[in-house]
Structure formats: C-alpha cells, structure tokens
mmCIF file of C-alpha atoms and ligand atoms in Angstrom:
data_model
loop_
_atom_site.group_PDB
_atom_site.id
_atom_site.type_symbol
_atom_site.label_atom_id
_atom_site.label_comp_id
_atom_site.label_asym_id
_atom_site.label_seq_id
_atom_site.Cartn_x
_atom_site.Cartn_y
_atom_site.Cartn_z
ATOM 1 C CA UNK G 114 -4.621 -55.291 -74.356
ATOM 2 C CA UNK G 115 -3.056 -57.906 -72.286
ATOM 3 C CA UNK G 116 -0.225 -57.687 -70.057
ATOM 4 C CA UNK G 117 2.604 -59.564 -71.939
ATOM 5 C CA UNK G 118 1.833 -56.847 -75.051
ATOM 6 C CA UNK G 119 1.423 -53.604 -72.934
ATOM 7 C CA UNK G 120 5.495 -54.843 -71.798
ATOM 8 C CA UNK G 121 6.313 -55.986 -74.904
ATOM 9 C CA UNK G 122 5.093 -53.205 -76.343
ATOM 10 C CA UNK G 123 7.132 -50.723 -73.838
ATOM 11 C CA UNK G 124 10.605 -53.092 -74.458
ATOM 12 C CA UNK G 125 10.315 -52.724 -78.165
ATOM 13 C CA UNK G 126 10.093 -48.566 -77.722
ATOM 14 C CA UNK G 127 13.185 -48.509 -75.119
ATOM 15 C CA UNK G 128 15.070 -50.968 -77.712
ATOM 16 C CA UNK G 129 14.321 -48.261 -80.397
ATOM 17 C CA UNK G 130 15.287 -45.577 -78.268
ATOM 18 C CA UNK G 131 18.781 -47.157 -77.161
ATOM 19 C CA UNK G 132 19.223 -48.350 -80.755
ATOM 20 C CA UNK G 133 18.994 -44.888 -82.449
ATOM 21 C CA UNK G 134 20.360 -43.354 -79.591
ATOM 22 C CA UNK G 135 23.374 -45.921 -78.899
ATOM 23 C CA UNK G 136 23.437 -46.835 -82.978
ATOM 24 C CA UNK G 137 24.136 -42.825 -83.374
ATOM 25 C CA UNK G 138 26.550 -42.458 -80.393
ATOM 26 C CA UNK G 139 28.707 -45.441 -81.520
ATOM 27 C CA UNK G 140 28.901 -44.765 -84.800
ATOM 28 C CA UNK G 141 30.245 -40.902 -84.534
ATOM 29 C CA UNK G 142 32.722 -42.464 -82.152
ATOM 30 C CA UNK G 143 33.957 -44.787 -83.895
ATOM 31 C CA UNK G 144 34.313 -42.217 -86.921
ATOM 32 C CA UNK G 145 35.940 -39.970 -84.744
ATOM 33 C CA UNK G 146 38.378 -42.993 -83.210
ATOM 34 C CA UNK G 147 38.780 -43.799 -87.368
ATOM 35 C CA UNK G 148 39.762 -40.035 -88.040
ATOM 36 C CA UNK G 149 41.975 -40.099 -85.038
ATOM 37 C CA UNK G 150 43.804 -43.238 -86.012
ATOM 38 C CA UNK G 151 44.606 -41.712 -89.955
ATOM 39 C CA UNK G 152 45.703 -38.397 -88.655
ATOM 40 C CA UNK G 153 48.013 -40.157 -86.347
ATOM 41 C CA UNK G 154 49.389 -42.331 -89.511
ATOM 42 C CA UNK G 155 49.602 -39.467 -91.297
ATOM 43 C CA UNK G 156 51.723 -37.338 -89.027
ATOM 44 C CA UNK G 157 54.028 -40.630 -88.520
ATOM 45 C CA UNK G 158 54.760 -40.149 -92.171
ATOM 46 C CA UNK G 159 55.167 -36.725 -92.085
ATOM 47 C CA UNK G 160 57.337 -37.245 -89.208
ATOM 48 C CA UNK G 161 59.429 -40.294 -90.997
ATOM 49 C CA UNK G 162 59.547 -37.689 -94.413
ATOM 50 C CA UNK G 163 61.594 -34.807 -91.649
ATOM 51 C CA UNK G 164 63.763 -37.611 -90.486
ATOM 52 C CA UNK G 165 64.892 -38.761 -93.665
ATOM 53 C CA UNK G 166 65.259 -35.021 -94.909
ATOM 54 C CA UNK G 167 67.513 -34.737 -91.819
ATOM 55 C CA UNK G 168 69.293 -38.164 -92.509
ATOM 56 C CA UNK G 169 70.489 -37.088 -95.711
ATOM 57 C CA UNK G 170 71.491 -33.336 -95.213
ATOM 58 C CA UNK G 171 73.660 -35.079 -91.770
ATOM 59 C CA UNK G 172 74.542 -38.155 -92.915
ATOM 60 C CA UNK G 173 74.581 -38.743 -96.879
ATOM 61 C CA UNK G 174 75.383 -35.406 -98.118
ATOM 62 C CA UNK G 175 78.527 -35.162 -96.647
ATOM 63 C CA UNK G 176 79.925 -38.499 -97.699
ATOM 64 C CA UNK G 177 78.625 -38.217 -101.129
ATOM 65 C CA UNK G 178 80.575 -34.644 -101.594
ATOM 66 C CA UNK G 179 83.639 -36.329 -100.398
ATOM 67 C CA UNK G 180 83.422 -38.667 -103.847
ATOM 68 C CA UNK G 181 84.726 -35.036 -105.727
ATOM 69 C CA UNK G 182 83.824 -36.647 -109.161
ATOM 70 C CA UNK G 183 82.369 -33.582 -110.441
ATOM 71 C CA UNK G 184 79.028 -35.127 -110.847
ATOM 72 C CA UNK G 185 75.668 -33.659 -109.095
ATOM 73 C CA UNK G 186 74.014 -36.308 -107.177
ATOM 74 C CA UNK G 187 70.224 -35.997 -106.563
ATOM 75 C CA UNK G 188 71.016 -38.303 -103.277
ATOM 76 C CA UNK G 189 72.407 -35.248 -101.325
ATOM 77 C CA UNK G 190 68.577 -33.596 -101.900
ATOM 78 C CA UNK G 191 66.773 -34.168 -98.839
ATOM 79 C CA UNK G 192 63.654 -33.239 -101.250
ATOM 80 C CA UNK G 193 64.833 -36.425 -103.581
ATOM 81 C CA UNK G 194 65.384 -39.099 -100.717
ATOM 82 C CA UNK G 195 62.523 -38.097 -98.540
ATOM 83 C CA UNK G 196 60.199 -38.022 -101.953
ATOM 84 C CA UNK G 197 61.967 -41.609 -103.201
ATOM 85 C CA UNK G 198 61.307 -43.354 -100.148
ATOM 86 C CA UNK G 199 57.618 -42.642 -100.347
ATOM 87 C CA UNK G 200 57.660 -43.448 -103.652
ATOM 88 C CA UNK G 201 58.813 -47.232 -102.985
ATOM 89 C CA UNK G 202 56.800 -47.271 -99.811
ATOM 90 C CA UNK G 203 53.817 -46.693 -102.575
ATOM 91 C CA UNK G 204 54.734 -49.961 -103.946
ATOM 92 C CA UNK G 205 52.891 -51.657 -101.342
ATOM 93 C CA UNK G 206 50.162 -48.695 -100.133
ATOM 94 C CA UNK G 207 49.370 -47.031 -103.386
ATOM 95 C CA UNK G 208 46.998 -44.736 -101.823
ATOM 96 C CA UNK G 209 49.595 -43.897 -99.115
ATOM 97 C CA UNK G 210 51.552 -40.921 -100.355
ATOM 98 C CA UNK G 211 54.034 -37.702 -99.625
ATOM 99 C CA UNK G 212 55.082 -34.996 -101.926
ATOM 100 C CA UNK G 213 56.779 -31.887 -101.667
ATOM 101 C CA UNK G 214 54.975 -30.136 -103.918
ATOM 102 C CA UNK G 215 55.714 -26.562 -105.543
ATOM 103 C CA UNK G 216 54.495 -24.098 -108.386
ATOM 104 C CA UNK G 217 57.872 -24.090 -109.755
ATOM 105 C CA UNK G 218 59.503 -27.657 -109.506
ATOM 106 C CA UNK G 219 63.134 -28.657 -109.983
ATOM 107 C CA UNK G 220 61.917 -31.473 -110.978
ATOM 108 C CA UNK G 221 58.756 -31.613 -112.606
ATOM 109 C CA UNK G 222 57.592 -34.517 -110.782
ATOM 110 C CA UNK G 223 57.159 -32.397 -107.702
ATOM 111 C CA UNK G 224 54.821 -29.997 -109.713
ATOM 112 C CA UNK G 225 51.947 -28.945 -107.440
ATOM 113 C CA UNK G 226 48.220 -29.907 -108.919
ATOM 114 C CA UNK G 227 45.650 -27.490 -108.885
ATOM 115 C CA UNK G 228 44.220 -28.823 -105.335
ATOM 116 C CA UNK G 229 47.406 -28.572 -104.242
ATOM 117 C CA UNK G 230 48.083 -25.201 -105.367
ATOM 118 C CA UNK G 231 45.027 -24.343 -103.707
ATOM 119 C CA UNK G 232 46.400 -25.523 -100.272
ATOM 120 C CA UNK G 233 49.943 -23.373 -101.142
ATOM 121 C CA UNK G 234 47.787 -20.495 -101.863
ATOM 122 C CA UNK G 235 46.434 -20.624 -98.316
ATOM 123 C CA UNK G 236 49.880 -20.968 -96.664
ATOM 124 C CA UNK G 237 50.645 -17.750 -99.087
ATOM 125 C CA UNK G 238 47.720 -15.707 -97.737
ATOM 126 C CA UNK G 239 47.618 -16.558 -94.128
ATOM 127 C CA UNK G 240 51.351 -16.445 -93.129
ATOM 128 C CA UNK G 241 50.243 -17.720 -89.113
ATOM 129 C CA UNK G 242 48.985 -20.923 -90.518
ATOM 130 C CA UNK G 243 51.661 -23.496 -89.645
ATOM 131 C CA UNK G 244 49.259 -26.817 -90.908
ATOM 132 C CA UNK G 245 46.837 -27.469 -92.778
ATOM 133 C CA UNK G 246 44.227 -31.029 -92.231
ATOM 134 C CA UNK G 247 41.497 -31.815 -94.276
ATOM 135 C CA UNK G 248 40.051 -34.702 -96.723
ATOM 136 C CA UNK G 249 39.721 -34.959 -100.041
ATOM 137 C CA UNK G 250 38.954 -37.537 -102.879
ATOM 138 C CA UNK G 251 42.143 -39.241 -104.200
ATOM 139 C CA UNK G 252 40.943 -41.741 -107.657
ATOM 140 C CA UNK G 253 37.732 -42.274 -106.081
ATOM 141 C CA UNK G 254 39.718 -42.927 -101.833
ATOM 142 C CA UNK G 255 38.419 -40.655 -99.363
ATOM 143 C CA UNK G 256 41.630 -39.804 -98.096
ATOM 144 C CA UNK G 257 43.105 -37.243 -95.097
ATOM 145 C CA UNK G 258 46.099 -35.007 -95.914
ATOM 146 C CA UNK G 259 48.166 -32.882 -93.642
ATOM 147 C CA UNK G 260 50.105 -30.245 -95.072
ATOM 148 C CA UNK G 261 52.896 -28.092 -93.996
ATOM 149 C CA UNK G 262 53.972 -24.822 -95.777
ATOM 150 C CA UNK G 263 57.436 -24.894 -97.367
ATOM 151 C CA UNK G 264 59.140 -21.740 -96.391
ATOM 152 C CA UNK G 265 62.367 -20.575 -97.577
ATOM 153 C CA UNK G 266 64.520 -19.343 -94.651
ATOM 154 C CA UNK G 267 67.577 -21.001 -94.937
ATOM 155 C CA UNK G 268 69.862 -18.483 -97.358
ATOM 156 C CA UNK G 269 71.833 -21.457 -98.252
ATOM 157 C CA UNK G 270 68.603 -22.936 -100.103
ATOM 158 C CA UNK G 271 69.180 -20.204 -102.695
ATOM 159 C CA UNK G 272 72.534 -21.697 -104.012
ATOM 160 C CA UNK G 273 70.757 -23.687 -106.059
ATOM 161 C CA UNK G 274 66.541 -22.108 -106.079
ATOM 162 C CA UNK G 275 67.604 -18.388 -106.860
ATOM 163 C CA UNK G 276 68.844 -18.079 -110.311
ATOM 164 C CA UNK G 277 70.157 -20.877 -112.669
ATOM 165 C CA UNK G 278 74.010 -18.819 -113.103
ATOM 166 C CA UNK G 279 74.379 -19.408 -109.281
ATOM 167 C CA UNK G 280 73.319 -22.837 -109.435
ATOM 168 C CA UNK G 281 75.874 -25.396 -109.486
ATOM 169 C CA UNK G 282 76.533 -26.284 -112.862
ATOM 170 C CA UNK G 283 76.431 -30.795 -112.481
ATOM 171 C CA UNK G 284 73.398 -30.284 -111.744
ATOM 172 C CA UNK G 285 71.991 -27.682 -114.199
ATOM 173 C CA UNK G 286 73.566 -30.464 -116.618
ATOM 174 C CA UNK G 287 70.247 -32.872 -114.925
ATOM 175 C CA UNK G 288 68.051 -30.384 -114.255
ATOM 176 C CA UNK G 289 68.234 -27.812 -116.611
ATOM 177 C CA UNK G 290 67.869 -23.762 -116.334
ATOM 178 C CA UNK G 291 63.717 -24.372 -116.354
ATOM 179 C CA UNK G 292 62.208 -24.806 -113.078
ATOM 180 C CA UNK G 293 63.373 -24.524 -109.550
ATOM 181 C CA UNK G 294 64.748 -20.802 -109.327
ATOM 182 C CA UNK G 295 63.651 -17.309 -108.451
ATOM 183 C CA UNK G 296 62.636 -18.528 -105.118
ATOM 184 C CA UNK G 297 63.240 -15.873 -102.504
ATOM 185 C CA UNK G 298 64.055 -15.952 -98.774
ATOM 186 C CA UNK G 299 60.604 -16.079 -96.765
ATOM 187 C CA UNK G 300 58.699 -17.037 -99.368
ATOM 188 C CA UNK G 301 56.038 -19.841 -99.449
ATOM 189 C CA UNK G 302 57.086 -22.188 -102.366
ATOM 190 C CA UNK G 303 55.563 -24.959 -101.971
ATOM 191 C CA UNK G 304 53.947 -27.734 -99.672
ATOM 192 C CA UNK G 305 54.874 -30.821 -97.765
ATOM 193 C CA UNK G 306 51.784 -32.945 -98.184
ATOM 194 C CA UNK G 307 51.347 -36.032 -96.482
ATOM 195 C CA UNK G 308 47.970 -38.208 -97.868
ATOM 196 C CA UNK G 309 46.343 -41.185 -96.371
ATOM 197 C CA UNK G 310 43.437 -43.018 -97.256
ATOM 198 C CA UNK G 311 40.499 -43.527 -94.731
ATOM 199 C CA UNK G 312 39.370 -47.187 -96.486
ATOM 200 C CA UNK G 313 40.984 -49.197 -93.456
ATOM 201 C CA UNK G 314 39.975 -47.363 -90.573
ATOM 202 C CA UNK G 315 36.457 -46.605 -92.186
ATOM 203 C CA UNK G 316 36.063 -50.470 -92.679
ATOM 204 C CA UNK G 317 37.479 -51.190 -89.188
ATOM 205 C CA UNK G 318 34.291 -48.152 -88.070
ATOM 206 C CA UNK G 319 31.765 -50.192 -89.937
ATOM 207 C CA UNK G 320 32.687 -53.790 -88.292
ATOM 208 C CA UNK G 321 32.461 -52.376 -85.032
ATOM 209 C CA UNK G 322 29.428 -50.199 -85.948
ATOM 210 C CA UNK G 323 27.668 -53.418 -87.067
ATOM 211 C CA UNK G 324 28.775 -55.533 -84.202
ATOM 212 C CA UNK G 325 27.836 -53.428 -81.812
ATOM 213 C CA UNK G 326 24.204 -53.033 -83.678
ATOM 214 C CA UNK G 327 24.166 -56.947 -83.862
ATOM 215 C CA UNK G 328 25.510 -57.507 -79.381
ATOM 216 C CA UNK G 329 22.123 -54.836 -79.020
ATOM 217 C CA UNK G 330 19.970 -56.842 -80.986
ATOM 218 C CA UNK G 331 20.845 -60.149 -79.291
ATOM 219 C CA UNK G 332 20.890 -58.834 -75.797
ATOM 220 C CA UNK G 333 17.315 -57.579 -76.595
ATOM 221 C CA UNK G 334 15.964 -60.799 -78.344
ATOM 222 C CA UNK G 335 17.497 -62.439 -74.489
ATOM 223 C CA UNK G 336 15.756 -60.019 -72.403
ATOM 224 C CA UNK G 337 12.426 -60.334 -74.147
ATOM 225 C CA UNK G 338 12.468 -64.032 -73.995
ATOM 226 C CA UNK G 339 13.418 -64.121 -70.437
ATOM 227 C CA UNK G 340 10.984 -61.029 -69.983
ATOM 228 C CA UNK G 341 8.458 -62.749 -71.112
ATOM 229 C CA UNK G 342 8.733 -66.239 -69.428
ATOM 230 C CA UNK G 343 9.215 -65.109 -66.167
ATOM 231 C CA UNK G 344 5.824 -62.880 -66.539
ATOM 232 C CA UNK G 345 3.967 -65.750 -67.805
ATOM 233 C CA UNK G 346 5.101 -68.164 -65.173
ATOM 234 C CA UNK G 347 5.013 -65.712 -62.219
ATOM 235 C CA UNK G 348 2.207 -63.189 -62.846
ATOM 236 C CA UNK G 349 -0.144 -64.740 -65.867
ATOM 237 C CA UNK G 350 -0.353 -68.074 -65.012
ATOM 238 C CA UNK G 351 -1.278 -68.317 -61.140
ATOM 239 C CA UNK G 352 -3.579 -64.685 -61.913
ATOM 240 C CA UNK G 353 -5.469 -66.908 -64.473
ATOM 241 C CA UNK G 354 -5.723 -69.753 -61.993
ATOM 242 C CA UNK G 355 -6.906 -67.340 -59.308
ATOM 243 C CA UNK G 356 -9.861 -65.777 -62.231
ATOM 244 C CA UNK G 357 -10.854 -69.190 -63.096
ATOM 245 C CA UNK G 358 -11.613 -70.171 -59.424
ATOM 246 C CA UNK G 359 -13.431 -67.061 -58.338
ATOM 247 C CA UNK G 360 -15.403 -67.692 -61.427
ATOM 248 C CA UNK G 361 -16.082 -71.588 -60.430
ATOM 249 C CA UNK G 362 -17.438 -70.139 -56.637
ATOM 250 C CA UNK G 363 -19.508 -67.290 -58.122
ATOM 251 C CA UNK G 364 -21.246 -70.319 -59.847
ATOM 252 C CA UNK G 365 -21.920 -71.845 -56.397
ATOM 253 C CA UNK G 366 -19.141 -74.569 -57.410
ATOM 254 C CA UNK G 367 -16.771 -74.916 -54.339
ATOM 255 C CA UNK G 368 -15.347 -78.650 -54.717
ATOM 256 C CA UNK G 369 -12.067 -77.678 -56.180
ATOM 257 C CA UNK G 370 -8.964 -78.178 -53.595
ATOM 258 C CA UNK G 371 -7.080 -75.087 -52.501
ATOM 259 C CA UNK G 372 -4.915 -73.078 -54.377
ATOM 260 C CA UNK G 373 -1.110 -74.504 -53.827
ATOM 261 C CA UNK G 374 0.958 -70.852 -52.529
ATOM 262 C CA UNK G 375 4.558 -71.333 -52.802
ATOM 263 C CA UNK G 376 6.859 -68.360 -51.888
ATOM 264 C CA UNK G 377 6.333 -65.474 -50.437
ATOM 265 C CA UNK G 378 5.599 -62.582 -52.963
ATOM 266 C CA UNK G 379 2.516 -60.598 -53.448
ATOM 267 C CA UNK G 380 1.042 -63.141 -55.861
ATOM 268 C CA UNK G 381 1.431 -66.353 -53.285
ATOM 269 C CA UNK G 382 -0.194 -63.683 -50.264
ATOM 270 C CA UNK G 383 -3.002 -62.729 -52.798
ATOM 271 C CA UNK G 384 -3.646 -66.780 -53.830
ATOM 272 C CA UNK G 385 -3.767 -66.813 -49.522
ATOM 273 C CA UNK G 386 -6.436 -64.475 -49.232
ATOM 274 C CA UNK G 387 -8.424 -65.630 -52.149
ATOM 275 C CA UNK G 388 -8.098 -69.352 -50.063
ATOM 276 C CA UNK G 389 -9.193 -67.686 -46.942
ATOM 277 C CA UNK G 390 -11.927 -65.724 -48.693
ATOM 278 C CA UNK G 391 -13.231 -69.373 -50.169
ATOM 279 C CA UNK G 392 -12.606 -71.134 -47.260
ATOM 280 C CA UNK G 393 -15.176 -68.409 -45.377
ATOM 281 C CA UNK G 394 -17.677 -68.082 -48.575
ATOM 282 C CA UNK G 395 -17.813 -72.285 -47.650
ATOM 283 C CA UNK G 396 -18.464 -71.586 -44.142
ATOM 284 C CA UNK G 397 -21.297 -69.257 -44.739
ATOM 285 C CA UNK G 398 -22.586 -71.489 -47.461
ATOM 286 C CA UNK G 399 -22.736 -74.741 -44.853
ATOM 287 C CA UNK G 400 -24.006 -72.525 -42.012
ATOM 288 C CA UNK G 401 -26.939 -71.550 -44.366
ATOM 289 C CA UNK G 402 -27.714 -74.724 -45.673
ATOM 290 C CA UNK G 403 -27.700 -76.115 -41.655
ATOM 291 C CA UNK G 404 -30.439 -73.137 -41.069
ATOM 292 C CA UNK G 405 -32.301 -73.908 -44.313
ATOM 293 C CA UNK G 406 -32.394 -77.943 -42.948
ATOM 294 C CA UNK G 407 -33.352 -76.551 -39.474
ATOM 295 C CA UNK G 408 -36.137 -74.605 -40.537
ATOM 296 C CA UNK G 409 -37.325 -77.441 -43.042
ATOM 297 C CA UNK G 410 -37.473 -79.396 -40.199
ATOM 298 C CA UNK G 411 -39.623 -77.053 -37.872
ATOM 299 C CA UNK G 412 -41.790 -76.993 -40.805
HETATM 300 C C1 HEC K 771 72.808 -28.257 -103.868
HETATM 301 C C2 HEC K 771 71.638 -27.665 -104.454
HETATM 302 C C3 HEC K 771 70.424 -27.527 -103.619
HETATM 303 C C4 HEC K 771 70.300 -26.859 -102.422
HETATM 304 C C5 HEC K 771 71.348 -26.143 -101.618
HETATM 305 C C6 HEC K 771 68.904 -26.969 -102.081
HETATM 306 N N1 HEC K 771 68.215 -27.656 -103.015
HETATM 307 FE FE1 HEC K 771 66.260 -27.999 -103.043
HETATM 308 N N2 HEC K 771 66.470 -29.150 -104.663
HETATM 309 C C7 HEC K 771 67.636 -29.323 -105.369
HETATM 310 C C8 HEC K 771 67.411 -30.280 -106.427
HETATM 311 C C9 HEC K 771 68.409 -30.763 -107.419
HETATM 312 C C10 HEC K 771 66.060 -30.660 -106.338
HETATM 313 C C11 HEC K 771 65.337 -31.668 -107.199
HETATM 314 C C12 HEC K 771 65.425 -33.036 -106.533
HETATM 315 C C13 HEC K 771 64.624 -34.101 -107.213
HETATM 316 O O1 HEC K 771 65.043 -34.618 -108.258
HETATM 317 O O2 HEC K 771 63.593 -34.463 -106.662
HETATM 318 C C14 HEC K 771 65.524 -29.918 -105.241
HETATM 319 C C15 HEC K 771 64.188 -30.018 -104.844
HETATM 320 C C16 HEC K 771 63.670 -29.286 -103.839
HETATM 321 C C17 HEC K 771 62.256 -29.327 -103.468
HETATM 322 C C18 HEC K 771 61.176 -30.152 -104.141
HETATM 323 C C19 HEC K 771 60.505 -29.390 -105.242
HETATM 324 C C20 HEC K 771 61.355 -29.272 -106.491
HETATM 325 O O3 HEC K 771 61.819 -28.142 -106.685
HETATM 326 O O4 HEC K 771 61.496 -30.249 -107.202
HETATM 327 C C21 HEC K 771 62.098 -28.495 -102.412
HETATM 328 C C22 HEC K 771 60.800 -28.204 -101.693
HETATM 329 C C23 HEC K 771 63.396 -27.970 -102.118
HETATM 330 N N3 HEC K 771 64.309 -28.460 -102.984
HETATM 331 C C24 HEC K 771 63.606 -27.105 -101.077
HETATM 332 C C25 HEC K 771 64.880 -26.709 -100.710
HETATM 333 C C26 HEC K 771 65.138 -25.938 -99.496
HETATM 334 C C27 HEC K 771 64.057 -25.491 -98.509
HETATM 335 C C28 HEC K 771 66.448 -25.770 -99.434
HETATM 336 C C29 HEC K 771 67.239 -25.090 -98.329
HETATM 337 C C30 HEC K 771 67.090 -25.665 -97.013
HETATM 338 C C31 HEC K 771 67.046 -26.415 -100.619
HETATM 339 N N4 HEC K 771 66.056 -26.976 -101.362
HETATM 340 C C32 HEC K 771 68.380 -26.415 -100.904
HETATM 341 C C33 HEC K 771 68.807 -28.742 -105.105
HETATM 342 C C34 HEC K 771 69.122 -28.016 -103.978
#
C-alpha cells in the first residue's frame, strides 16, 4: 500500500470520526438552542397574557363600571381580554396560542380538552407544582406548552364563580346559570396554557445542522487536496527520483548528473548523501578500472 493511501486512508477515518462526533454534538445543540429559543417565546406570551390580565383589572375595569348602564361587559374579564388578544394574534400565527382553560367554563370556549384536563389533573394532585413544560402534537405541529395552575385565592373571584344567585345578574343574562360556578377558594380550576410550535426554530436547527455538515465536508475535500499535493511534491516525487538512480548505479550506469538538493529538510540531506555515496561508488569504480589497466599492462 503506498504512502498517499496509507494517509488518505487515516484522513478519511479522522473525517468520520469528527463527522459523527461533531455531526452529533452540533445537532443536540442546536436542538437544545431550538428548545431554548420556544420556551423563551413561550414564556414572553405567557408573560404578555399576565400583563394584559393586569391591564384590564387596573385600567379598563374601572372605566367601563363608571358607564353604570346596567349592562355586563365581558371587557372588564381579564380572562376575556387576555384570551381575545391571543385570539387575533392567531390571525397571523395560527399555531401560536393561549387559553385559560377549565373543567367548568363560563364560557364554553374556554372548556379544557382532554389533554388539557390531563395537565389540570396534575396541578390538582401535586399542589407544589407551580409549572408545568412539555411538548405535544397540535394538528400534526410539534409544539411546546407551558402551563400554569389556575388557583382560586382571591375571595372576590367567587362573586361571580360560586353560585349563579350571587352572580351578578347582566351577566347571567350572557352567560347563563350553566357553567362557571361552584368554584371554591384554593381550588385548582383550571389552566393557563401557553402553546408554541417548534416548526421555526426546528427549521432554523436543520439549516445550521446542514451547514455545518456541508463547512466539514469542504474543509476536508481542502485538506486532502492540499494533503495530498504537498506529499507528492515533497516526499513521493524526489523519493522516486532517489529509487530510480540507485537502481541506474546498481546496474553499473553512473552517467546521470547529480541529484539537484534544494532546501534543507531531511529529504534534500538524504538526496546529499545518496550524491556523496555515488560520487564515492564512482571513485572506487575509476580506481579499479586504473588497477585493472595497470595490471593489463604488466601482463
Ligand atoms: C364580575 C364577575 C367576575 C369576577 C369577579 C371574576 N370573573 Fe372570572 N370570568 C367572568 C366571566 C364573565 C368570564 C367569561 C369571560 C369570557 O367570555 O371569556 C370569566 C372567565 C374566567 C376564566 C376563564 C374560564 C371560564 O370560566 O370561561 C377564568 C380562569 C376566570 N374567570 C378566573 C377568575 C378568577 C381567578 C377570578 C378572581 C381573581 C375571577 N375570574 C373573577 C366573570 C368574573
């Protein structure tokens, strides 16, 4: 086996080896940066969802109950603004969504689905458990949700959640006497559920996955080529000049001029010695040839 494949051979394993080993490295890091950047889009959701809640019970409710027209307006609900927004933000980012989601709704729209009941159920049975993160398949999206437990601690809430008598009667007149009560003070109703879909950031893993695959590859198609002619040109070439001579003088032919040495590595002082070895083989060669025409002439 020659040279040029025993080192070609050897740069095609350590290309394997970086390539599984850096293919593998990059790509769980680049999931992991993908994960990173959804949780952090869902929590600014979740995050915008509070503010709005907060926005409404500070800022709308109390100008709306100034109006004194008798009539129940969802607007004061930080539930109904905070789920409305997200519901036009959907418009645009129909995987994107938020819900406040319940067993027994006010309005039915906020009923929880099984896999959210699921997640309420948890809150219910583990009453330390302030989040909840984990994926799941929305129409086909791998998405991420985060979910927050909705507790009832605020005895205010139950002005309208505990029975339908105590509720205010405007908005019984929207709602109706069906769903919404018989919540009670520290209980889990329901959960704030932020979901996100993974597409983008999965995409965004992929590209630089694949780029990263495709930088390796051409970096190793560079150093093989440049691998390869500086072996032939520095090691191959002169070493099969230097064969080719010895093999001309162990025929006895010793006409060919000198090898040329340029530089100073280990090939130019081994092309030196083999000159000074020939130059000596010549010597001894002449010095026999004057003895073998001496004694021929004795003779
Ligand atoms: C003035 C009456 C009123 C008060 C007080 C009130 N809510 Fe509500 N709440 C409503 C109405 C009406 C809805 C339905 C809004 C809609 O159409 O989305 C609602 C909806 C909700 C929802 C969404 C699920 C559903 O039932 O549709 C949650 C969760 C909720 N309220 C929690 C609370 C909490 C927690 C408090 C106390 C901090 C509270 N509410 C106080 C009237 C009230």
């Amino acid at each position: 086996m020659s040279i040029t494949t025993k080192i070609n051979f050897m740069l095609i394993a350590i290309f394997s080896i970086a390539l599984v080993f850096g293919g593998l490295n990059s790509y769980f890091l680049t999931e992991d940066n993908a994960r990173q950047q959804v949780t952090d889009q869902a929590e600014l959701i979740m995050q915008e969802a509070l503010a709005v809640r907060s926005y409404t019970v500070n800022e709308v409710r109390p100008l709306l109950n100034q109006l004194g027209d008798g009539k129940f307006h969802p607007q004061t609900v930080p539930a109904y603004s905070a789920t409305q927004i997200a519901n036009l933000v959907r418009k645009t980012r129909p995987n994107y969504s938020y819900k406040e989601a319940v067993f027994n709704p006010t309005n039915p729209r906020n009923k929880a689905t099984s896999a959210e009941e699921k997640i309420i159920n948890q809150f219910i049975a583990d009453r330390g458990l302030k989040k909840l993160v984990g994926t799941q398949d929305v129409n086909g999206v791998k998405s991420l949700y985060i979910s927050y437990p909705i507790r009832i601690t605020n005895p205010k809430c139950l002005a309208c959640h505990s029975t339908p008598q105590n509720a205010p009667k405007a908005m019984r007149a929207i709602y109706g006497d069906k769903g919404g009560f018989g919540w009670k003070i520290n209980e889990v109703v329901g959960t704030q559920m932020v979901v996100v879909p993974f597409t983008l950031p999965a995409e965004l893993a992929r590209k630089t996955f694949f780029s990263y695959l495709i930088s390796l590859g051409i970096l190793f198609c560079a150093l093989f080529l440049v691998i390869n002619i500086t072996i032939r040109r520095m090691v191959l070439i002169p070493v099969a000049r230097i064969t080719r001579m010895a093999d001309e003088a162990s025929k006895g032919n010793l006409r060919d001029p000198e090898i040329k040495v340029s530089g100073k590595d280990e090939i130019a002082e081994m092309s030196n010695a083999f000159n000074r070895m020939r130059r000596s083989i010549i010597k001894i060669v002449q010095l026999l040839r004057k003895m073998q025409a001496q004694a021929k002439a004795k003779a």
